[in-house]
Amino acid sequence: MMLLPMSLSAASVKEARVLIEAGDYESAISMLRTLATKEPRNTAVPVLLGDCYRALGNDTDAIAQYKKAVARNNDARLGLIEIAIRQYRIDDADQLLADYRKGLKKGRKTLSDESDAVTGQLERTRNMLNRVEKIVVFDSINVPADEFFAHYRLSPGSGSLNAPSVLPSDFAAATPTVVYEPESRTEMMWAAPDDENNYRLVRSVSLYGDEWDAPQEVGDHLGNGGDANYPFLMPDGITLYYASDGEGSLGGYDLFITRRDGSGFLQPQNLGMPYNSPYNDYMLAIDESTGVGWWASDRNRIEGMVTIYLFVPSEMRVNVDVTSPDLRERASLSSIASTWETGADYSGLLRSIAGISTSARRLRDQCRFALPDGRVITRIEQLTNFDARLAMRHYLDLEESVRANASRLEALRHRYGEGDHGVSQEILELEKQALMDDVTLRHAANEVIKAEIN
């Protein structure tokens, strides 16, 4: 009779693992909570619960579950190690790793050591914490992850970031990716899947008229054994920034730099911290005209959102002193204010990017604007009336401004929810602005319709 509940328990754990592998963490948590009540001594359950919470970014609950099991289930320490690493608690991770290996030796039979992955990640994190670049991050905004690059404001000389819709219809593209074009629009660079469905950087050069040459791979070594994506080529035509999740990555996508050498590119270098984190970091772009650099990250783990960081690039790399008490804070960017120079005023940088028109980029971006006659405009040049085209450029610039204000408002509300009540006045002002923006945008849309239809 005792075999029945044990078999049910084993079946439930197996079903929970299937849900976890499918990414259905909420259903797995519900099942495991029920099982934890019925089988309080089953240490596989809190370990799996910890795995679910960790995957959802809930480190506090994950740690609590792992600690329930750690005395009798050595695998719980692997989860605790991963959390310690991504919180940059290197000493704690070292001790947990030592305890894990001691636990293997205490077993009655030889157990396999499953710590290779966390050991490699621990060493990479340790090395990067020894060379955290001292940069100024003067602003950050949380924006929807879908087409986040639309919020980068680059001067024309830096080129443009575009949706894959700008590519010829027969060109393959990764999902997702960003298509980079220089100001000359003589080439495009993006990521496309290869025969094994790995993402590789490719480029195409313009031919006579509106034709484009067949895409060619840009350095098969740039993926470092994983995917390569989100390219940005500096105006010098030599320096390439991109993201890869291959070897040498802290976790997910990391940012890398390489330089053109003849027809190929040199061995890439990881940019290190604070650009990279145990999460996804990508799409670094530097605008030499404004003196502003941009990159995106999902390190703040806001569902459906990414954080765009605006920083001041420097020609010479200067690292934070490894004995500095704010080393971890600067490495993780838990507070961008910790990167600011005392008494410095960065408002001029914000003004310089606020004045950049996005019309040139929007000419190539896909938009969807429905006209009363049934047409759906996806390019400005599809409008037949010259005044309508001018009105559309105005409308798209307004739309960009409205989207930026909405993203700023959402970020401020998030900060307010975390206890920063000093932003309340700015929230009220942006809420009033949102109401006016809606009216202004509808008026601008009507101007497009009147010019084109009448």
CSV table of N, CA and C in Angstrom, one decimal, residues 167-239:
chain,number,residue,atom,x,y,z
A,167,LEU,N,14.1,45.1,-45.3
A,167,LEU,CA,14.8,44.2,-46.1
A,167,LEU,C,14.0,43.8,-47.3
A,168,PRO,N,14.6,43.5,-48.4
A,168,PRO,CA,13.9,42.9,-49.5
A,168,PRO,C,13.2,41.6,-49.1
A,169,SER,N,12.0,41.3,-49.7
A,169,SER,CA,11.1,40.3,-49.2
A,169,SER,C,11.8,38.9,-49.2
A,170,ASP,N,12.8,38.7,-50.0
A,170,ASP,CA,13.4,37.4,-50.1
A,170,ASP,C,14.6,37.2,-49.2
A,171,PHE,N,14.9,38.2,-48.4
A,171,PHE,CA,16.1,38.2,-47.5
A,171,PHE,C,15.6,37.6,-46.2
A,172,ALA,N,16.3,36.6,-45.7
A,172,ALA,CA,16.0,36.0,-44.4
A,172,ALA,C,16.5,36.9,-43.2
A,173,ALA,N,15.8,36.8,-42.1
A,173,ALA,CA,16.2,37.6,-40.9
A,173,ALA,C,15.9,36.8,-39.7
A,174,ALA,N,16.7,37.0,-38.7
A,174,ALA,CA,16.5,36.4,-37.4
A,174,ALA,C,15.2,37.1,-36.7
A,175,THR,N,14.6,36.4,-35.8
A,175,THR,CA,13.5,36.9,-35.0
A,175,THR,C,13.8,36.8,-33.6
A,176,PRO,N,14.1,38.0,-32.9
A,176,PRO,CA,14.1,39.3,-33.5
A,176,PRO,C,15.5,39.7,-34.0
A,177,THR,N,15.6,40.8,-34.7
A,177,THR,CA,16.9,41.4,-35.0
A,177,THR,C,16.6,42.9,-35.4
A,178,VAL,N,17.7,43.6,-35.5
A,178,VAL,CA,17.7,45.0,-35.9
A,178,VAL,C,18.5,45.2,-37.2
A,179,VAL,N,18.1,45.9,-38.2
A,179,VAL,CA,18.8,46.2,-39.4
A,179,VAL,C,19.5,47.5,-39.3
A,180,TYR,N,20.9,47.5,-39.3
A,180,TYR,CA,21.6,48.7,-39.2
A,180,TYR,C,22.0,49.2,-40.6
A,181,GLU,N,21.8,50.5,-40.9
A,181,GLU,CA,22.2,51.1,-42.1
A,181,GLU,C,23.0,52.4,-41.8
A,182,PRO,N,24.1,52.6,-42.5
A,182,PRO,CA,24.9,53.8,-42.4
A,182,PRO,C,24.1,55.0,-43.0
A,183,GLU,N,24.6,56.2,-42.8
A,183,GLU,CA,23.9,57.3,-43.4
A,183,GLU,C,23.9,57.3,-44.9
A,184,SER,N,24.9,56.7,-45.5
A,184,SER,CA,25.0,56.6,-47.0
A,184,SER,C,23.9,55.6,-47.6
A,185,ARG,N,23.4,54.7,-46.7
A,185,ARG,CA,22.5,53.7,-47.1
A,185,ARG,C,23.0,52.8,-48.2
A,186,THR,N,24.3,52.6,-48.2
A,186,THR,CA,25.0,51.8,-49.2
A,186,THR,C,25.1,50.3,-48.8
A,187,GLU,N,24.8,50.1,-47.5
A,187,GLU,CA,24.8,48.7,-47.0
A,187,GLU,C,23.8,48.5,-45.9
A,188,MET,N,23.5,47.3,-45.6
A,188,MET,CA,22.7,46.9,-44.5
A,188,MET,C,23.4,45.8,-43.7
A,189,MET,N,23.2,45.7,-42.4
A,189,MET,CA,23.8,44.7,-41.6
A,189,MET,C,22.7,44.2,-40.6
A,190,TRP,N,22.6,42.9,-40.4
A,190,TRP,CA,21.6,42.4,-39.5
A,190,TRP,C,21.9,40.9,-39.2
A,191,ALA,N,21.1,40.2,-38.5
A,191,ALA,CA,21.3,38.8,-38.2
A,191,ALA,C,20.3,37.9,-39.0
A,192,ALA,N,20.8,36.8,-39.4
A,192,ALA,CA,19.9,35.9,-40.2
A,192,ALA,C,20.3,34.5,-39.7
A,193,PRO,N,19.3,33.5,-39.8
A,193,PRO,CA,19.6,32.1,-39.4
A,193,PRO,C,20.4,31.4,-40.4
A,194,ASP,N,21.4,30.6,-40.0
A,194,ASP,CA,22.1,29.7,-40.9
A,194,ASP,C,21.4,28.4,-41.1
A,195,ASP,N,22.1,27.4,-41.8
A,195,ASP,CA,21.4,26.1,-42.0
A,195,ASP,C,21.1,25.4,-40.8
A,196,GLU,N,21.8,25.7,-39.7
A,196,GLU,CA,21.5,25.0,-38.4
A,196,GLU,C,20.6,25.9,-37.5
A,197,ASN,N,20.1,27.0,-38.0
A,197,ASN,CA,19.2,27.9,-37.3
A,197,ASN,C,20.0,28.7,-36.2
A,198,ASN,N,21.3,28.8,-36.4
A,198,ASN,CA,22.0,29.7,-35.5
A,198,ASN,C,22.1,31.1,-36.2
A,199,TYR,N,22.0,32.1,-35.4
A,199,TYR,CA,22.0,33.5,-35.9
A,199,TYR,C,23.4,33.9,-36.2
A,200,ARG,N,23.6,34.4,-37.4
A,200,ARG,CA,24.9,34.9,-37.9
A,200,ARG,C,24.7,36.4,-38.4
A,201,LEU,N,25.7,37.2,-38.2
A,201,LEU,CA,25.6,38.5,-38.8
A,201,LEU,C,25.9,38.5,-40.3
A,202,VAL,N,25.0,39.2,-41.1
A,202,VAL,CA,25.2,39.2,-42.5
A,202,VAL,C,25.1,40.7,-43.0
A,203,ARG,N,25.6,40.9,-44.2
A,203,ARG,CA,25.5,42.3,-44.7
A,203,ARG,C,25.2,42.2,-46.2
A,204,SER,N,24.5,43.2,-46.7
A,204,SER,CA,24.2,43.3,-48.1
A,204,SER,C,24.6,44.7,-48.6
A,205,VAL,N,25.1,44.9,-49.8
A,205,VAL,CA,25.5,46.2,-50.3
A,205,VAL,C,24.5,46.5,-51.4
A,206,SER,N,24.3,47.8,-51.5
A,206,SER,CA,23.3,48.3,-52.5
A,206,SER,C,23.9,48.2,-53.9
A,207,LEU,N,23.1,47.9,-54.9
A,207,LEU,CA,23.4,47.8,-56.3
A,207,LEU,C,22.8,49.0,-57.0
A,208,TYR,N,22.8,48.9,-58.3
A,208,TYR,CA,22.1,50.0,-59.1
A,208,TYR,C,20.6,50.0,-58.8
A,209,GLY,N,20.1,51.3,-58.7
A,209,GLY,CA,18.7,51.4,-58.4
A,209,GLY,C,18.4,51.0,-57.0
A,210,ASP,N,17.3,50.3,-56.8
A,210,ASP,CA,16.8,49.8,-55.5
A,210,ASP,C,17.2,48.4,-55.2
A,211,GLU,N,18.1,47.8,-56.0
A,211,GLU,CA,18.5,46.4,-55.8
A,211,GLU,C,19.6,46.3,-54.8
A,212,TRP,N,19.6,45.1,-54.1
A,212,TRP,CA,20.6,44.8,-53.1
A,212,TRP,C,21.3,43.5,-53.5
A,213,ASP,N,22.6,43.4,-53.2
A,213,ASP,CA,23.3,42.2,-53.4
A,213,ASP,C,22.9,41.1,-52.4
A,214,ALA,N,23.2,39.8,-52.8
A,214,ALA,CA,22.9,38.7,-51.9
A,214,ALA,C,23.6,38.9,-50.6
A,215,PRO,N,22.9,38.6,-49.5
A,215,PRO,CA,23.6,38.7,-48.1
A,215,PRO,C,24.8,37.8,-48.0
A,216,GLN,N,25.9,38.3,-47.4
A,216,GLN,CA,27.1,37.6,-47.1
A,216,GLN,C,27.4,37.6,-45.6
A,217,GLU,N,27.8,36.5,-45.1
A,217,GLU,CA,28.1,36.4,-43.7
A,217,GLU,C,29.2,37.3,-43.3
A,218,VAL,N,29.1,37.9,-42.1
A,218,VAL,CA,30.1,38.8,-41.6
A,218,VAL,C,30.9,38.0,-40.5
A,219,GLY,N,32.0,37.3,-40.8
A,219,GLY,CA,32.8,36.7,-39.7
A,219,GLY,C,32.1,35.5,-39.0
A,220,ASP,N,32.3,34.3,-39.4
A,220,ASP,CA,31.6,33.2,-38.8
A,220,ASP,C,32.0,32.9,-37.4
A,221,HIS,N,33.1,33.6,-36.9
A,221,HIS,CA,33.6,33.4,-35.6
A,221,HIS,C,33.0,34.4,-34.6
A,222,LEU,N,32.2,35.3,-35.1
A,222,LEU,CA,31.7,36.4,-34.2
A,222,LEU,C,30.6,35.8,-33.2
A,223,GLY,N,30.0,34.7,-33.5
A,223,GLY,CA,29.0,34.2,-32.6
A,223,GLY,C,29.6,33.5,-31.4
A,224,ASN,N,30.9,33.2,-31.4
A,224,ASN,CA,31.5,32.5,-30.3
A,224,ASN,C,30.9,31.2,-29.9
A,225,GLY,N,30.4,30.5,-30.9
A,225,GLY,CA,29.7,29.2,-30.6
A,225,GLY,C,28.3,29.4,-30.3
A,226,GLY,N,27.7,30.6,-30.4
A,226,GLY,CA,26.3,30.8,-30.2
A,226,GLY,C,25.7,31.7,-31.2
A,227,ASP,N,24.7,32.5,-30.9
A,227,ASP,CA,24.1,33.4,-31.8
A,227,ASP,C,24.9,34.8,-31.8
A,228,ALA,N,24.9,35.4,-32.9
A,228,ALA,CA,25.4,36.8,-33.1
A,228,ALA,C,24.2,37.6,-33.6
A,229,ASN,N,24.0,38.8,-33.0
A,229,ASN,CA,22.8,39.6,-33.4
A,229,ASN,C,23.1,41.1,-33.0
A,230,TYR,N,22.2,42.0,-33.4
A,230,TYR,CA,22.2,43.4,-33.1
A,230,TYR,C,23.5,44.1,-33.4
A,231,PRO,N,23.8,44.2,-34.7
A,231,PRO,CA,25.1,44.9,-35.1
A,231,PRO,C,24.9,46.4,-35.1
A,232,PHE,N,26.0,47.1,-34.8
A,232,PHE,CA,26.1,48.5,-35.0
A,232,PHE,C,27.5,48.8,-35.5
A,233,LEU,N,27.7,49.4,-36.7
A,233,LEU,CA,29.0,49.7,-37.2
A,233,LEU,C,29.2,51.2,-37.1
A,234,MET,N,30.3,51.6,-36.4
A,234,MET,CA,30.7,53.0,-36.3
A,234,MET,C,30.9,53.6,-37.6
A,235,PRO,N,30.8,54.9,-37.7
A,235,PRO,CA,31.0,55.6,-39.0
A,235,PRO,C,32.4,55.4,-39.6
A,236,ASP,N,33.4,55.0,-38.8
A,236,ASP,CA,34.7,54.7,-39.4
A,236,ASP,C,34.7,53.5,-40.3
A,237,GLY,N,33.6,52.7,-40.2
A,237,GLY,CA,33.5,51.5,-41.1
A,237,GLY,C,34.4,50.4,-40.6
A,238,ILE,N,35.0,50.6,-39.4
A,238,ILE,CA,35.9,49.6,-38.9
A,238,ILE,C,35.4,48.9,-37.6
A,239,THR,N,34.9,49.8,-36.7
A,239,THR,CA,34.5,49.3,-35.3
A,239,THR,C,33.1,48.8,-35.3
